[in-house]
CSV table of C-alpha atoms and ligand atoms in Angstrom, one decimal:
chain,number,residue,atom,x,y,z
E,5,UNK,CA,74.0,78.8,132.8
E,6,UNK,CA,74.3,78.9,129.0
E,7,UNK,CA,76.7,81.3,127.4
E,8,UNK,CA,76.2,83.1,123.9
E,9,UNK,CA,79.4,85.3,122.9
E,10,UNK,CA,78.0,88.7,121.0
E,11,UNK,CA,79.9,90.8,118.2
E,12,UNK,CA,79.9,94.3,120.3
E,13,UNK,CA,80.5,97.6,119.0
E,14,UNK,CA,79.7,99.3,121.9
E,15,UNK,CA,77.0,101.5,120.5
E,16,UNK,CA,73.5,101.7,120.8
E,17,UNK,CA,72.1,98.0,119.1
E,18,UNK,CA,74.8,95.8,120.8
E,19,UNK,CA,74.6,97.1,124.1
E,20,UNK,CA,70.9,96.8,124.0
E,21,UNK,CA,71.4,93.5,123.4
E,22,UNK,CA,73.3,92.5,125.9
E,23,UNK,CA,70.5,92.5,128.4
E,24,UNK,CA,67.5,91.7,125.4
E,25,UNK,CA,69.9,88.1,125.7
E,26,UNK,CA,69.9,87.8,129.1
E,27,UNK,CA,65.7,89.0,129.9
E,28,UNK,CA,65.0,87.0,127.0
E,29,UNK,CA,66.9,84.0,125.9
E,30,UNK,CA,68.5,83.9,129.9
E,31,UNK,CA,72.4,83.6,128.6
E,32,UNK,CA,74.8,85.0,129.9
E,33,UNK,CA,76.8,87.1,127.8
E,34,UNK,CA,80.4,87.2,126.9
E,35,UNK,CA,80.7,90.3,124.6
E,36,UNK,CA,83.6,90.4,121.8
E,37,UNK,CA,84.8,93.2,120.1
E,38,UNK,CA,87.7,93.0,117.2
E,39,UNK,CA,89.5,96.3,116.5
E,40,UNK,CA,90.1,96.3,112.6
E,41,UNK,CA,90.2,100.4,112.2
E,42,UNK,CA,91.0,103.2,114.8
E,43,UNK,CA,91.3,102.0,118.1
E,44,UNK,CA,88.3,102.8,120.0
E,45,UNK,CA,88.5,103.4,123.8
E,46,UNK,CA,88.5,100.1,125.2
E,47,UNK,CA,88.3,101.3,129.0
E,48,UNK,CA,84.8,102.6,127.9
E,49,UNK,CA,84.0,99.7,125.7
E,50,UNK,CA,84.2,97.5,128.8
E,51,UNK,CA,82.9,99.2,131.0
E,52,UNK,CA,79.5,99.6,128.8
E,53,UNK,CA,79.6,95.8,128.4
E,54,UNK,CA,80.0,95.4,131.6
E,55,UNK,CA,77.1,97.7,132.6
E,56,UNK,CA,74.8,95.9,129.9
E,57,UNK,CA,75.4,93.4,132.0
E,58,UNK,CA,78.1,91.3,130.1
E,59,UNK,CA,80.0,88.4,131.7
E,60,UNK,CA,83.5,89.2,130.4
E,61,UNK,CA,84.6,90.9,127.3
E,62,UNK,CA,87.8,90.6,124.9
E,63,UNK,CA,88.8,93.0,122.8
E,64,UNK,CA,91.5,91.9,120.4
E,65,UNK,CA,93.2,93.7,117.8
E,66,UNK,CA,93.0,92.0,114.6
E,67,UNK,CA,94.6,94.5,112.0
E,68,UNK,CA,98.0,92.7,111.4
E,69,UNK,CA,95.5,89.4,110.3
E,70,UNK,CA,93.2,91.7,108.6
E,71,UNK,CA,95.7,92.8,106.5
E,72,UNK,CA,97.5,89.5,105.6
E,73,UNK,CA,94.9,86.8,105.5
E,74,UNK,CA,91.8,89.3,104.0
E,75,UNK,CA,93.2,92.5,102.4
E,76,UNK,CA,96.4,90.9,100.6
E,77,UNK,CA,94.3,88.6,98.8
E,78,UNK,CA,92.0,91.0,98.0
E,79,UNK,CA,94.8,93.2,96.6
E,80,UNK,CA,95.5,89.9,94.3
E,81,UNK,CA,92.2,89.9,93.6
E,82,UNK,CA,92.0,93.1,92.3
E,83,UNK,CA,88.6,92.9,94.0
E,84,UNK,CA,85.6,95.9,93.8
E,85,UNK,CA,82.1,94.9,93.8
E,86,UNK,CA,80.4,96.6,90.8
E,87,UNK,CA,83.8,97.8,89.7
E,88,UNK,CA,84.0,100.2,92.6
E,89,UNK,CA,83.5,99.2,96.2
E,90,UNK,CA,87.0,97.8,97.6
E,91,UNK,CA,85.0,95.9,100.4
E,92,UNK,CA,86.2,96.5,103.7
E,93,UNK,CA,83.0,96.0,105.2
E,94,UNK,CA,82.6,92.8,103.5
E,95,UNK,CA,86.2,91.7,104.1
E,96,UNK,CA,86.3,92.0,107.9
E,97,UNK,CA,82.6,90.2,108.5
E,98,UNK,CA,84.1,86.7,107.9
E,99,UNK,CA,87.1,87.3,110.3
E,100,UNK,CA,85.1,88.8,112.7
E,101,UNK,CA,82.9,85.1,112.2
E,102,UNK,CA,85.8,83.5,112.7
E,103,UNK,CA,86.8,84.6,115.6
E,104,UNK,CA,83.5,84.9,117.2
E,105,UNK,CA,83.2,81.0,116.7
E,106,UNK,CA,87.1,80.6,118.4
E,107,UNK,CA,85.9,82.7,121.5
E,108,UNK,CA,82.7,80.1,121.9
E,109,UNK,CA,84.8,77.4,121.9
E,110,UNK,CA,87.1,78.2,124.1
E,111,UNK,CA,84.5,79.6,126.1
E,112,UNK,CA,82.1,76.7,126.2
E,113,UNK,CA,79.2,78.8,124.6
E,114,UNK,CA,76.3,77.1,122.9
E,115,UNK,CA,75.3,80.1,120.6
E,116,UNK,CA,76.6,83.4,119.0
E,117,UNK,CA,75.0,86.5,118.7
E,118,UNK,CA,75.5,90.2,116.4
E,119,UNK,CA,73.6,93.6,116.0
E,120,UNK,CA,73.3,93.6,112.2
E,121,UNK,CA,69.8,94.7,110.8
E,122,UNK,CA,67.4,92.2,108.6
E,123,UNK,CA,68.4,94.2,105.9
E,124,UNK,CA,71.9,94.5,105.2
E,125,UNK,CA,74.4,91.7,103.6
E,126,UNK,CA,76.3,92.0,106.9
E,127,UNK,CA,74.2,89.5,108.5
E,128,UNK,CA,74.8,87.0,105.7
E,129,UNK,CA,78.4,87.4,106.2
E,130,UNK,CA,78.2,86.4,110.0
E,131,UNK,CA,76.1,84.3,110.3
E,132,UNK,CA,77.1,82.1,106.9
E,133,UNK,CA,80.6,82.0,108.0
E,134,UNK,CA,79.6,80.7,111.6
E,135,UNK,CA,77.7,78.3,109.9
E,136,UNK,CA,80.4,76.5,107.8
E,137,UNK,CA,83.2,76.9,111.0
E,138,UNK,CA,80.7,75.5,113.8
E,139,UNK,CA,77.3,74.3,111.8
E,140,UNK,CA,76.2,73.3,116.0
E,141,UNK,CA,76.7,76.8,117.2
E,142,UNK,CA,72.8,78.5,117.4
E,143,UNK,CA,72.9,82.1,115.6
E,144,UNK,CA,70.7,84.9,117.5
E,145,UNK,CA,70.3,88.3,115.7
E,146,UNK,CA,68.4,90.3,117.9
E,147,UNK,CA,67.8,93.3,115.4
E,148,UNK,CA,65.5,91.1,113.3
E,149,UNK,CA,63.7,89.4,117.1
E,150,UNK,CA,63.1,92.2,119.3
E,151,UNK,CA,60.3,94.5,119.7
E,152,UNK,CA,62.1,98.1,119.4
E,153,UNK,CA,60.8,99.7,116.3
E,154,UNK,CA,62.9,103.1,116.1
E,155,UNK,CA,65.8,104.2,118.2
E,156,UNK,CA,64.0,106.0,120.8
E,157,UNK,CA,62.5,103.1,121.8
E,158,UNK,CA,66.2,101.9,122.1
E,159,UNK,CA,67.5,104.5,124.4
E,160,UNK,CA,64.8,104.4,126.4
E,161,UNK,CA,65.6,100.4,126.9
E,162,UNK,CA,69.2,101.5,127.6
E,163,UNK,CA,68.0,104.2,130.4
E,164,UNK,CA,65.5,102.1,132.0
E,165,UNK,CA,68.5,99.2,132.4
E,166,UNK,CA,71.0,101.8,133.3
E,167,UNK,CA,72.9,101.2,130.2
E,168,UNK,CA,75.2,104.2,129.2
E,169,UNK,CA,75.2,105.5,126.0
E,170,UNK,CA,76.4,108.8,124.2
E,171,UNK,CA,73.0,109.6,122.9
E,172,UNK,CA,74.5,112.9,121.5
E,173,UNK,CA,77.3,111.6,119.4
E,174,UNK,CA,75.6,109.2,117.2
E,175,UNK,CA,76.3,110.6,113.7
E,176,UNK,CA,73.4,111.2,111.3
E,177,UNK,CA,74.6,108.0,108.8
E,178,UNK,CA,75.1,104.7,109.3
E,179,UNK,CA,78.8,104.3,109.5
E,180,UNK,CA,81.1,101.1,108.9
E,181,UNK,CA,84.9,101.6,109.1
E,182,UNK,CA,88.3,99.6,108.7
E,183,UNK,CA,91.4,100.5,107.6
E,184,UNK,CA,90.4,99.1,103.9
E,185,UNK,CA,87.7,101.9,103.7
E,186,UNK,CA,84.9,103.1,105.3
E,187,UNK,CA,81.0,102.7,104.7
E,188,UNK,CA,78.5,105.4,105.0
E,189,UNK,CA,74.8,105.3,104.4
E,190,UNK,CA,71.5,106.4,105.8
E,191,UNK,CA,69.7,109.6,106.3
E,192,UNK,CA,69.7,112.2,103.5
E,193,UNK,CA,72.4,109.7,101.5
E,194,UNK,CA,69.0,107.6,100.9
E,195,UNK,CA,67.9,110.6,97.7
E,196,UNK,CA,69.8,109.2,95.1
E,197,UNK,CA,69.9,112.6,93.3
E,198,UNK,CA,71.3,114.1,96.4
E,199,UNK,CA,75.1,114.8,96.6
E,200,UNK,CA,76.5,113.5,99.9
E,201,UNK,CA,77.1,116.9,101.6
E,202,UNK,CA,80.9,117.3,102.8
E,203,UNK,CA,80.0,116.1,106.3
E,204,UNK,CA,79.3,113.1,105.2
E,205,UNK,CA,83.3,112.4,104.3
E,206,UNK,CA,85.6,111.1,107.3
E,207,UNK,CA,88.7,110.0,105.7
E,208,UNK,CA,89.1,112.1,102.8
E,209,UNK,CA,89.4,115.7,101.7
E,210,UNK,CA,87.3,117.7,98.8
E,211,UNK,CA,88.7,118.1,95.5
E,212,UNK,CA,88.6,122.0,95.8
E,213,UNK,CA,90.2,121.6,99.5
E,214,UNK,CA,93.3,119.7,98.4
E,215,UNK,CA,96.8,121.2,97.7
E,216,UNK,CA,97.0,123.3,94.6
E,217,UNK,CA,99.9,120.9,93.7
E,218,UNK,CA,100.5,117.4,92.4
E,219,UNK,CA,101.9,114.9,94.9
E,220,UNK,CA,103.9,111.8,93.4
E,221,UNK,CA,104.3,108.9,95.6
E,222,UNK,CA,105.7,105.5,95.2
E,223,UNK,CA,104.8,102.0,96.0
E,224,UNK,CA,107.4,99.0,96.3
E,225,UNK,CA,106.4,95.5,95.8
E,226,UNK,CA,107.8,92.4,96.6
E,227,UNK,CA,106.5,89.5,95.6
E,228,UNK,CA,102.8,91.1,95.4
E,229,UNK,CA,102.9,92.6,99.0
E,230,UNK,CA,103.3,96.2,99.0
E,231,UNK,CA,106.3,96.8,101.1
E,232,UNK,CA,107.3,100.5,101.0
E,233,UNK,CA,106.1,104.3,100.5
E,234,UNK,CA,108.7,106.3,99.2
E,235,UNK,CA,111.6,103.9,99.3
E,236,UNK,CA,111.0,103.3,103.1
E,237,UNK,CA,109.9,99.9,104.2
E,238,UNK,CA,107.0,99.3,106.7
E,239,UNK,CA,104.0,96.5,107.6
E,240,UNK,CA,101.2,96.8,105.3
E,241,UNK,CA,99.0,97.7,108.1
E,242,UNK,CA,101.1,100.5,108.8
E,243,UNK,CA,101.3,101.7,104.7
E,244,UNK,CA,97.4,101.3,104.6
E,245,UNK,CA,96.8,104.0,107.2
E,246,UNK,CA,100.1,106.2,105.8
E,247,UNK,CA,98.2,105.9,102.4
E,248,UNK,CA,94.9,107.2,104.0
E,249,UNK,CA,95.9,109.9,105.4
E,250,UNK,CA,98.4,110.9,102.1
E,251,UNK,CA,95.7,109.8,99.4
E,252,UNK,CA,93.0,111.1,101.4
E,253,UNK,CA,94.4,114.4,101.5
E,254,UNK,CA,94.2,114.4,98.0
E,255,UNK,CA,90.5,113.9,98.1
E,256,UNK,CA,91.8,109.9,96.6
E,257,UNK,CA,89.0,107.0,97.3
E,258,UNK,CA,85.2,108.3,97.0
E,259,UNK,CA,83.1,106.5,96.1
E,260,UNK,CA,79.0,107.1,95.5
E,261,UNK,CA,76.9,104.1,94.1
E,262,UNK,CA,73.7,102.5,94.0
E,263,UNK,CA,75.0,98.8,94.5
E,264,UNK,CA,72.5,96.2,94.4
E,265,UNK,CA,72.5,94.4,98.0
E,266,UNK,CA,72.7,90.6,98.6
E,267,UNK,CA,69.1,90.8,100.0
E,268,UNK,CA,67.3,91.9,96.6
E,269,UNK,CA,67.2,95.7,97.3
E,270,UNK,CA,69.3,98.4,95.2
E,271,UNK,CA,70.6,100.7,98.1
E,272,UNK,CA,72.2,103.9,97.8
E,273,UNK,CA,75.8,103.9,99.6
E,274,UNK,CA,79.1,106.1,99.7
E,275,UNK,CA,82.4,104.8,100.7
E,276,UNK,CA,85.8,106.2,101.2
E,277,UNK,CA,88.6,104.0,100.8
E,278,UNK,CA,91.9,105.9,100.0
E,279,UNK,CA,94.5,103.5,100.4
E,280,UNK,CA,92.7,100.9,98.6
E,281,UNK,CA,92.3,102.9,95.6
E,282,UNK,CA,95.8,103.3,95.2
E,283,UNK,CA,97.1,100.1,96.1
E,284,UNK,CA,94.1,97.9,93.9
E,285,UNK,CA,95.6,100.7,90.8
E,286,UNK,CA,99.3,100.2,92.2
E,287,UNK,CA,99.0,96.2,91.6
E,288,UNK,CA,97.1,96.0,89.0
E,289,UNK,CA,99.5,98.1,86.5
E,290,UNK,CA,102.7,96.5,88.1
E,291,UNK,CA,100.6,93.4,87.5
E,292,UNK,CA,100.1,94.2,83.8
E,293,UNK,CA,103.4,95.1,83.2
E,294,UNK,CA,105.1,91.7,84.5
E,295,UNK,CA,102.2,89.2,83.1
E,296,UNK,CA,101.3,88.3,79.4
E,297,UNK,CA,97.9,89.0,78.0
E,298,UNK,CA,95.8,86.0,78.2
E,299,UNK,CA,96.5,86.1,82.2
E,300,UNK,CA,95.7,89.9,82.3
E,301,UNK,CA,92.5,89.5,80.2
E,302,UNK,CA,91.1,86.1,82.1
E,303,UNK,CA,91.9,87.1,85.3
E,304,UNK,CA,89.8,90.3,84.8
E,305,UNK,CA,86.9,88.1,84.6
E,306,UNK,CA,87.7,85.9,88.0
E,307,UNK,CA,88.2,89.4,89.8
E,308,UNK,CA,84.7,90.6,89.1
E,309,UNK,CA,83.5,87.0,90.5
E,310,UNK,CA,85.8,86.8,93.5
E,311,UNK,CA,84.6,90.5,94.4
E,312,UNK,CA,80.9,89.5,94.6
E,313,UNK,CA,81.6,86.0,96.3
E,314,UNK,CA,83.0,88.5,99.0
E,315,UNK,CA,79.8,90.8,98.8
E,316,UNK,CA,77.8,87.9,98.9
E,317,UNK,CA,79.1,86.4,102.0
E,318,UNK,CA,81.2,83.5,100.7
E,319,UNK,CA,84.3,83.5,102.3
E,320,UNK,CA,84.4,80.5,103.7
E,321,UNK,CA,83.9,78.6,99.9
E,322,UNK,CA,85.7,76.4,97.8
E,323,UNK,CA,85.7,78.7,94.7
E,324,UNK,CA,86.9,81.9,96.8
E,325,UNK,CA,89.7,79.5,98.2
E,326,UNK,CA,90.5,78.2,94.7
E,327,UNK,CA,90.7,81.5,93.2
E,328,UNK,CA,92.8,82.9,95.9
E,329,UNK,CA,95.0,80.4,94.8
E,330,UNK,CA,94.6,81.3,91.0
E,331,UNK,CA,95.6,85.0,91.9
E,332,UNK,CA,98.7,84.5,93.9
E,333,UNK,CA,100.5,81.5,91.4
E,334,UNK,CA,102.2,84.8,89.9
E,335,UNK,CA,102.6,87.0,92.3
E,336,UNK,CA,106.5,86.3,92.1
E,337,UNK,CA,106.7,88.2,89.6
E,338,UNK,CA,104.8,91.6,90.9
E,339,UNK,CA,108.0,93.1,92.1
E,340,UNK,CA,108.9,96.5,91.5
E,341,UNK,CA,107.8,99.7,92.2
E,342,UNK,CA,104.7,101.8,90.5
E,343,UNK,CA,104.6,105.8,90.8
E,344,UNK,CA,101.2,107.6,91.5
E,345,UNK,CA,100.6,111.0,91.1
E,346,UNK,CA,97.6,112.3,93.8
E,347,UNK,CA,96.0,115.1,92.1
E,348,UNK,CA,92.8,116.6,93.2
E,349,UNK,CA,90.8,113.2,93.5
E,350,UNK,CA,92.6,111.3,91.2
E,351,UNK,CA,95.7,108.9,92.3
E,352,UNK,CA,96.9,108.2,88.6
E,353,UNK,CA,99.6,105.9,87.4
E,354,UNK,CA,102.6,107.7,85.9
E,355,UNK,CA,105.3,105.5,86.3
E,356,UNK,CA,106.1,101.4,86.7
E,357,UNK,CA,110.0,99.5,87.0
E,358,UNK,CA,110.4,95.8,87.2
E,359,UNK,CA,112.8,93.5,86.6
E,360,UNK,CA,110.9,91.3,85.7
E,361,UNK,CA,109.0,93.3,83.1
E,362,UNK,CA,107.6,92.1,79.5
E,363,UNK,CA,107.5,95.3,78.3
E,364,UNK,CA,110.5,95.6,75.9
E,365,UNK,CA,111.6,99.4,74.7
E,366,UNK,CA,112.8,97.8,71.4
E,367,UNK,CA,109.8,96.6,70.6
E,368,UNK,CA,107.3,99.5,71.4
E,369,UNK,CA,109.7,102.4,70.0
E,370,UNK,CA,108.9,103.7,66.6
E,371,UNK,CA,112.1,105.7,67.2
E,372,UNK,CA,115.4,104.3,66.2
E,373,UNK,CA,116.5,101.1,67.1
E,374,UNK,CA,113.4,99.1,66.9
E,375,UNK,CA,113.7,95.3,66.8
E,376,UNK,CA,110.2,94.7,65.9
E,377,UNK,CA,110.1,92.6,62.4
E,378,UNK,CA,107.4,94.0,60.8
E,379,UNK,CA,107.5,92.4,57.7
E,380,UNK,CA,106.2,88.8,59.6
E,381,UNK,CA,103.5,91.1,60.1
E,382,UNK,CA,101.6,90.7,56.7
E,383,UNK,CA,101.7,87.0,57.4
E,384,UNK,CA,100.0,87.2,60.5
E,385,UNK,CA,97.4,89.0,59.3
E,386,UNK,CA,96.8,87.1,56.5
E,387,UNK,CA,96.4,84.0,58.9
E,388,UNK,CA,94.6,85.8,61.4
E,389,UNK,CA,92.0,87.6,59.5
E,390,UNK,CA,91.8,83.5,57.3
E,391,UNK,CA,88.6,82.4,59.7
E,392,UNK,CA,86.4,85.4,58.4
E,393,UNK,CA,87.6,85.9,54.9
E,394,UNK,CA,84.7,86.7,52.8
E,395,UNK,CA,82.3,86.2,55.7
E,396,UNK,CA,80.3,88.9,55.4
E,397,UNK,CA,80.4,89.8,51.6
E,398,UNK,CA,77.2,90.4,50.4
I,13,LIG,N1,76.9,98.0,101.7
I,13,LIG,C1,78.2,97.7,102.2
I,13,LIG,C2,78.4,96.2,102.3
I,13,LIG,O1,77.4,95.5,102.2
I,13,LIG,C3,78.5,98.4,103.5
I,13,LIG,C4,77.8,97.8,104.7
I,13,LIG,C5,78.1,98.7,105.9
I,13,LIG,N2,77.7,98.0,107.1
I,13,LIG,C6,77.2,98.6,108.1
I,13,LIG,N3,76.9,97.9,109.2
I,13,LIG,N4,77.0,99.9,108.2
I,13,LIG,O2,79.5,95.8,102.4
């Protein structure tokens, strides 16, 4: 019989779709699930698959890679779509293609299958990055095929095929979460006017609900990698979620835009992402302090295109892998350590050390002992400003 291998969440769409495959395509369905935020229960999760009617299911943990071979570079990118989102949604789609691809195969499967909507970019980022690993594997997305038109419909699918689902639980949002942040959209969130209510918020805390006072925190690099909180060394997987839960006590990481989507529509979406926000400001000041200018300044310009080849689903391209290359041929230098102060929703730089800093005392101070000549300075400018002498005289 022909296999397909299906991105499962274990919720509502993807266990539906586990039997829609099998009444209507007649695979037979090996379910995968990649665990890239909290560990959900996994007993459950298989045993739901199993119900649906799956064949076999993995479930592999995939933070440690995450973190390495998608978030690190995007640290080095200094990557935020419209200047904000730190894409962890966007991020873990091309792994999660990746490893949907390995599974069929290994497992001999002619086609892959996931539960995202018509609408979203999520479906670009699957299905383009299956397409430039395996161009022979077929794609199936049955949220854009099948005949359900609202949830109800759904659930009554799920009862009628003994399916088991927590109708109760499902939250009132649309909800996408990793350790690099979490996505949140739907429901009231879709008035723009609207202020996502506190319930909305999962990871961090409200500015008038965090400690009266300041906390200061510090972040080692070596090399580029953020190594240590504090002075004591961990994995970055294990700093990300330290930093969530410290920054996101400090209400550190919201986020509320109207981003405009891959698929043409402007949408209306809040994120959280506490740990991001302080590591993308963390870098990018040790970064400025260790690199000259005309990097700083032209790299600013690659990190606004790198962030929306992510958005847009272009992993798995020559320019992202080029550019990843552009952003790490100095990370060398980004050692040192950057101090943060977490004040009521702000994480704010205070404090930088490297050795391998440009910035030279003697030559900022206007106190004693400054080194700067300023008497070449009249020549500069009288060479500098030569160009546009007279330019505009009228
Ligand atoms: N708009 C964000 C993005 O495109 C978040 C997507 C959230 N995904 C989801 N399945 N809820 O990256």
């Amino acid at each position: 019989m022909k296999k397909i291998v299906l991105a499962y969440s274990g919720g509502l769409d993807t266990s539906c779709a586990v039997k829609w495959l099998q009444e209507h395509y007649g695979y037979e369905v090996i379910c995968f699930s990649a665990f890239i935020g909290e560990v959900k229960d996994k007993t459950k999760l298989i045993k739901r698959a199993k119900a649906a009617g799956a064949l076999k299911t993995f479930i592999v943990d995939l933070k440690d890679e995450f973190a390495k071979d998608y978030i690190l570079p995007a640290i080095w990118a200094h990557a935020r779509y419209e200047g904000k989102y730190p894409l962890a949604t966007a991020l873990g789609r091309p792994m999660i293609a990746k490893h949907l691809v390995e599974v069929a195969e290994r497992e001999g499967a002619e086609a892959v299958a996931h539960g995202c909507t018509g609408k979203g970019n999520d479906q670009v980022r699957l299905e383009v990055g299956v397409r430039a690993l395996n161009p022979d594997l077929k794609i199936i997305a049955p949220l854009r095929e099948w005949e359900f038109k609202t949830r109800e419909e759904e659930i009554e699918y799920a009862r009628e095929k003994c399916i088991p689902i927590d109708v109760t639980k499902k939250s009132i949002y649309s909800i996408d979460k990793n350790i690099w942040g979490i996505a949140i959209e739907a429901g009231i969130l879709e008035d723009p006017m609207l202020e996502p209510p506190e319930d909305a918020y999962v990871m961090t805390k409200a500015c008038d609900k965090t400690p009266k006072k300041p906390r200061y925190i510090e972040i080692g690099f070596v090399k580029g990698v953020p190594v240590s909180l504090d002075g004591k060394k961990m994995p970055l997987v294990t700093l990300i979620d330290r930093l969530n839960a410290v920054a996101g006590a400090y209400g550190v990481g919201r986020f509320d835009m109207i981003e405009n989507r891959l698929v043409g529509i402007k949408s209306r979406e809040v994120y959280e992402a506490p740990a991001a926000d302080v590591l993308l400001k963390a870098h990018d000041e040790l970064e400025g302090f260790v690199m000259d200018r005309e990097f700083i300044h032209y790299k600013r310009v690659l990190s606004e295109k790198y962030a929306e080849l992510v958005y847009f689903g272009l992993w798995f391209s020559p320019l992202r892998k080029a550019l990843d290359a552009f952003f790490a041929s100095n990370q060398a230098r980004v050692t040192g350590k950057v101090r943060i102060k977490l004040d009521r929703g702000h994480a704010i730089c205070v404090g930088r050390e490297s050795k391998f800093a440009l910035y030279r005392e003697k030559l900022a101070t206007y106190s004693k002992g400054d080194l700067f000549d300023r008497t070449a300075a009249t020549g500069f400018m009288k060479l500098w400003g030569l160009p546009y002498e007279g330019m505009y005289k009228s």
